[in-house]
Amino acid sequence: MKGLMPISLLVNGERVEAHVLPRLNLADFLRENLQLTGTHVGCEHGVCGACTVRVNGDIVRSCLMLAVQAQGASVQTIEGLSDSGEVADLQAAFRDRNALQCGYCTPGMLMAAQDLLKQRTDLDRARIREHLSGNYCRCTGYQAIIDAVETTARARMGRKP
Ligand code: FES
Ligand code: FES
């Protein structure tokens, strides 16, 4: 179709080739073209964090990135992290601590929390709060989310040799 641009990228480790409109953002590409609906869309202007994904190892707001900007990149979504088991313990801690209610913020929270937990596990609550401060939750009041991340950090630290 006229005006479409070809892109080729890795999504959760699999090669994806597509033709997209230059204005299509990455969040909509993941959700609508690839049916990866775990990436949520809230504010659509970079504020709420619901659309957080990993691009080349770093978390980004996929509502602020165009799909064509992901040309050649490796993108990981919550489906990828969940299927690989990378966040299994964190997901279990969210369940155990009642850190989700409606669940709308949860994929973005998990992506952001795992980003921090990958960097370090000697975390205090202030550091966790700071890292998650760009992810909005309208339901939980945040305490349970901080609890879940703190629990996971402690458990992972305990597992280290
Ligand atoms: S939908 Fe992207 S930050 Fe809110
Ligand atoms: S659980 Fe509803 S927005 Fe966070």
mmCIF file of C-alpha atoms and ligand atoms in Angstrom:
data_model
loop_
_atom_site.group_PDB
_atom_site.id
_atom_site.type_symbol
_atom_site.label_atom_id
_atom_site.label_comp_id
_atom_site.label_asym_id
_atom_site.label_seq_id
_atom_site.Cartn_x
_atom_site.Cartn_y
_atom_site.Cartn_z
ATOM 1 C CA MET A 1 0.000 0.000 0.000
ATOM 2 C CA LYS A 2 1.173 3.519 -0.764
ATOM 3 C CA GLY A 3 3.008 5.277 2.037
ATOM 4 C CA LEU A 4 3.916 2.124 3.937
ATOM 5 C CA MET A 5 7.486 1.550 5.001
ATOM 6 C CA PRO A 6 9.152 -1.833 5.422
ATOM 7 C CA ILE A 7 10.531 -2.727 8.838
ATOM 8 C CA SER A 8 12.365 -5.744 10.131
ATOM 9 C CA LEU A 9 12.953 -6.318 13.824
ATOM 10 C CA LEU A 10 13.135 -8.986 16.484
ATOM 11 C CA VAL A 11 10.148 -9.220 18.790
ATOM 12 C CA ASN A 12 10.591 -11.552 21.738
ATOM 13 C CA GLY A 13 13.377 -13.248 19.828
ATOM 14 C CA GLU A 14 11.439 -13.827 16.610
ATOM 15 C CA ARG A 15 12.050 -12.021 13.349
ATOM 16 C CA VAL A 16 9.140 -9.815 12.305
ATOM 17 C CA GLU A 17 8.881 -8.214 8.866
ATOM 18 C CA ALA A 18 6.096 -5.741 8.205
ATOM 19 C CA HIS A 19 5.008 -2.717 6.215
ATOM 20 C CA VAL A 20 3.737 0.113 8.377
ATOM 21 C CA LEU A 21 2.623 3.700 8.145
ATOM 22 C CA PRO A 22 5.433 6.043 9.227
ATOM 23 C CA ARG A 23 3.179 7.524 11.931
ATOM 24 C CA LEU A 24 2.309 4.183 13.582
ATOM 25 C CA ASN A 25 3.713 4.056 17.098
ATOM 26 C CA LEU A 26 5.410 0.985 18.485
ATOM 27 C CA ALA A 27 2.687 0.325 21.070
ATOM 28 C CA ASP A 28 -0.010 0.174 18.407
ATOM 29 C CA PHE A 29 2.226 -1.921 16.151
ATOM 30 C CA LEU A 30 2.747 -4.480 18.924
ATOM 31 C CA ARG A 31 -0.913 -4.556 19.907
ATOM 32 C CA GLU A 32 -2.654 -4.307 16.560
ATOM 33 C CA ASN A 33 -0.248 -5.816 14.063
ATOM 34 C CA LEU A 34 1.233 -8.516 16.300
ATOM 35 C CA GLN A 35 -1.660 -9.000 18.783
ATOM 36 C CA LEU A 36 0.768 -8.557 21.683
ATOM 37 C CA THR A 37 -1.884 -6.911 23.815
ATOM 38 C CA GLY A 38 0.013 -7.233 27.092
ATOM 39 C CA THR A 39 1.523 -3.870 26.244
ATOM 40 C CA HIS A 40 -1.162 -1.477 27.394
ATOM 41 C CA VAL A 41 -1.910 2.009 26.201
ATOM 42 C CA GLY A 42 -3.065 4.558 28.743
ATOM 43 C CA CYS A 43 -2.159 8.195 28.280
ATOM 44 C CA GLU A 44 -0.535 7.885 24.831
ATOM 45 C CA HIS A 45 1.845 10.723 25.605
ATOM 46 C CA GLY A 46 4.607 9.277 27.706
ATOM 47 C CA VAL A 47 3.264 9.878 31.196
ATOM 48 C CA CYS A 48 1.687 6.708 32.604
ATOM 49 C CA GLY A 49 4.176 3.935 31.768
ATOM 50 C CA ALA A 50 1.491 1.399 30.813
ATOM 51 C CA CYS A 51 3.142 0.909 27.416
ATOM 52 C CA THR A 52 6.649 0.149 28.733
ATOM 53 C CA VAL A 53 8.649 -2.349 26.655
ATOM 54 C CA ARG A 54 12.326 -3.158 26.251
ATOM 55 C CA VAL A 55 14.193 -2.037 23.145
ATOM 56 C CA ASN A 56 17.769 -3.256 22.810
ATOM 57 C CA GLY A 57 17.843 -3.962 26.524
ATOM 58 C CA ASP A 58 16.522 -0.625 27.765
ATOM 59 C CA ILE A 59 12.962 0.173 28.769
ATOM 60 C CA VAL A 60 11.136 2.707 26.627
ATOM 61 C CA ARG A 61 7.625 4.079 26.363
ATOM 62 C CA SER A 62 6.337 2.459 23.239
ATOM 63 C CA CYS A 63 3.668 5.135 22.760
ATOM 64 C CA LEU A 64 6.457 7.655 22.190
ATOM 65 C CA MET A 65 8.416 5.561 19.709
ATOM 66 C CA LEU A 66 7.459 5.002 16.110
ATOM 67 C CA ALA A 67 7.399 1.469 14.807
ATOM 68 C CA VAL A 68 9.806 2.514 12.042
ATOM 69 C CA GLN A 69 12.285 3.640 14.715
ATOM 70 C CA ALA A 70 12.433 0.031 15.878
ATOM 71 C CA GLN A 71 13.905 -0.998 12.532
ATOM 72 C CA GLY A 72 16.684 -3.506 13.258
ATOM 73 C CA ALA A 73 16.030 -3.464 17.005
ATOM 74 C CA SER A 74 15.347 -6.242 19.466
ATOM 75 C CA VAL A 75 12.056 -5.581 21.239
ATOM 76 C CA GLN A 76 10.858 -7.499 24.274
ATOM 77 C CA THR A 77 7.348 -7.252 25.610
ATOM 78 C CA ILE A 78 5.747 -8.571 28.759
ATOM 79 C CA GLU A 79 4.724 -11.675 26.791
ATOM 80 C CA GLY A 80 8.398 -12.400 26.104
ATOM 81 C CA LEU A 81 9.493 -11.874 29.696
ATOM 82 C CA SER A 82 6.586 -13.915 30.944
ATOM 83 C CA ASP A 83 7.012 -16.823 28.513
ATOM 84 C CA SER A 84 10.744 -17.088 29.199
ATOM 85 C CA GLY A 85 10.165 -17.198 32.950
ATOM 86 C CA GLU A 86 12.374 -14.161 33.472
ATOM 87 C CA VAL A 87 9.791 -12.471 35.675
ATOM 88 C CA ALA A 88 8.078 -15.568 37.098
ATOM 89 C CA ASP A 89 9.188 -14.774 40.655
ATOM 90 C CA LEU A 90 8.194 -11.130 40.313
ATOM 91 C CA GLN A 91 4.769 -12.096 38.958
ATOM 92 C CA ALA A 92 4.318 -14.515 41.856
ATOM 93 C CA ALA A 93 5.256 -11.765 44.318
ATOM 94 C CA PHE A 94 2.707 -9.424 42.704
ATOM 95 C CA ARG A 95 0.047 -12.109 43.160
ATOM 96 C CA ASP A 96 1.069 -12.916 46.726
ATOM 97 C CA ARG A 97 1.154 -9.261 47.765
ATOM 98 C CA ASN A 98 -2.053 -8.277 45.967
ATOM 99 C CA ALA A 99 -0.031 -5.802 43.947
ATOM 100 C CA LEU A 100 -2.606 -5.654 41.193
ATOM 101 C CA GLN A 101 -6.286 -4.943 41.085
ATOM 102 C CA CYS A 102 -7.550 -4.006 37.624
ATOM 103 C CA GLY A 103 -4.168 -5.022 36.196
ATOM 104 C CA TYR A 104 -3.988 -2.219 33.682
ATOM 105 C CA CYS A 105 -0.663 -0.889 34.949
ATOM 106 C CA THR A 106 0.776 -4.314 35.724
ATOM 107 C CA PRO A 107 2.662 -5.169 32.505
ATOM 108 C CA GLY A 108 4.380 -1.790 32.557
ATOM 109 C CA MET A 109 5.103 -2.110 36.268
ATOM 110 C CA LEU A 110 6.641 -5.540 35.756
ATOM 111 C CA MET A 111 8.785 -4.290 32.865
ATOM 112 C CA ALA A 112 10.006 -1.298 34.898
ATOM 113 C CA ALA A 113 10.569 -3.315 38.067
ATOM 114 C CA GLN A 114 12.503 -6.007 36.220
ATOM 115 C CA ASP A 115 14.640 -3.289 34.641
ATOM 116 C CA LEU A 116 15.656 -2.196 38.139
ATOM 117 C CA LEU A 117 16.059 -5.731 39.479
ATOM 118 C CA LYS A 118 18.386 -6.570 36.599
ATOM 119 C CA GLN A 119 20.637 -3.669 37.550
ATOM 120 C CA ARG A 120 20.784 -4.449 41.259
ATOM 121 C CA THR A 121 19.019 -6.301 44.015
ATOM 122 C CA ASP A 122 20.338 -4.412 47.069
ATOM 123 C CA LEU A 123 17.326 -2.155 46.964
ATOM 124 C CA ASP A 124 15.572 -0.089 49.553
ATOM 125 C CA ARG A 125 12.007 1.114 49.210
ATOM 126 C CA ALA A 126 13.051 4.648 48.263
ATOM 127 C CA ARG A 127 15.089 3.358 45.325
ATOM 128 C CA ILE A 128 12.216 1.166 44.170
ATOM 129 C CA ARG A 129 9.784 4.064 44.433
ATOM 130 C CA GLU A 130 12.080 6.305 42.463
ATOM 131 C CA HIS A 131 12.474 3.773 39.663
ATOM 132 C CA LEU A 132 8.732 3.125 39.441
ATOM 133 C CA SER A 133 7.760 6.767 39.800
ATOM 134 C CA GLY A 134 7.021 7.053 36.097
ATOM 135 C CA ASN A 135 4.490 4.213 36.202
ATOM 136 C CA TYR A 136 1.030 5.174 37.328
ATOM 137 C CA CYS A 137 -1.360 2.902 39.194
ATOM 138 C CA ARG A 138 -4.880 4.089 39.903
ATOM 139 C CA CYS A 139 -5.855 1.154 42.091
ATOM 140 C CA THR A 140 -3.324 -0.132 44.558
ATOM 141 C CA GLY A 141 -1.889 2.909 46.301
ATOM 142 C CA TYR A 142 1.562 1.563 45.341
ATOM 143 C CA GLN A 143 2.458 0.055 48.737
ATOM 144 C CA ALA A 144 1.747 -3.500 47.639
ATOM 145 C CA ILE A 145 3.711 -2.992 44.427
ATOM 146 C CA ILE A 146 6.731 -1.756 46.369
ATOM 147 C CA ASP A 147 6.309 -4.735 48.725
ATOM 148 C CA ALA A 148 6.333 -7.160 45.799
ATOM 149 C CA VAL A 149 9.454 -5.665 44.224
ATOM 150 C CA GLU A 150 11.228 -5.540 47.576
ATOM 151 C CA THR A 151 10.344 -9.178 48.277
ATOM 152 C CA THR A 152 11.653 -10.205 44.868
ATOM 153 C CA ALA A 153 14.859 -8.218 45.331
ATOM 154 C CA ARG A 154 15.508 -9.885 48.666
ATOM 155 C CA ALA A 155 14.809 -13.340 47.293
ATOM 156 C CA ARG A 156 17.075 -12.804 44.293
ATOM 157 C CA MET A 157 19.837 -11.451 46.484
ATOM 158 C CA GLY A 158 19.536 -14.549 48.622
ATOM 159 C CA ARG A 159 19.915 -16.746 45.568
ATOM 160 C CA LYS A 160 23.160 -15.113 44.526
ATOM 161 C CA PRO A 161 26.329 -17.001 45.427
HETATM 162 S S1 FES B 1 0.585 5.031 27.134
HETATM 163 FE FE1 FES B 1 2.702 5.352 26.926
HETATM 164 S S2 FES B 1 3.288 6.366 28.733
HETATM 165 FE FE2 FES B 1 1.107 6.236 28.871
HETATM 166 S S1 FES B 2 -3.880 -2.220 39.329
HETATM 167 FE FE1 FES B 2 -5.297 -0.880 38.347
HETATM 168 S S2 FES B 2 -4.047 0.702 37.591
HETATM 169 FE FE2 FES B 2 -2.692 -0.482 38.764
#
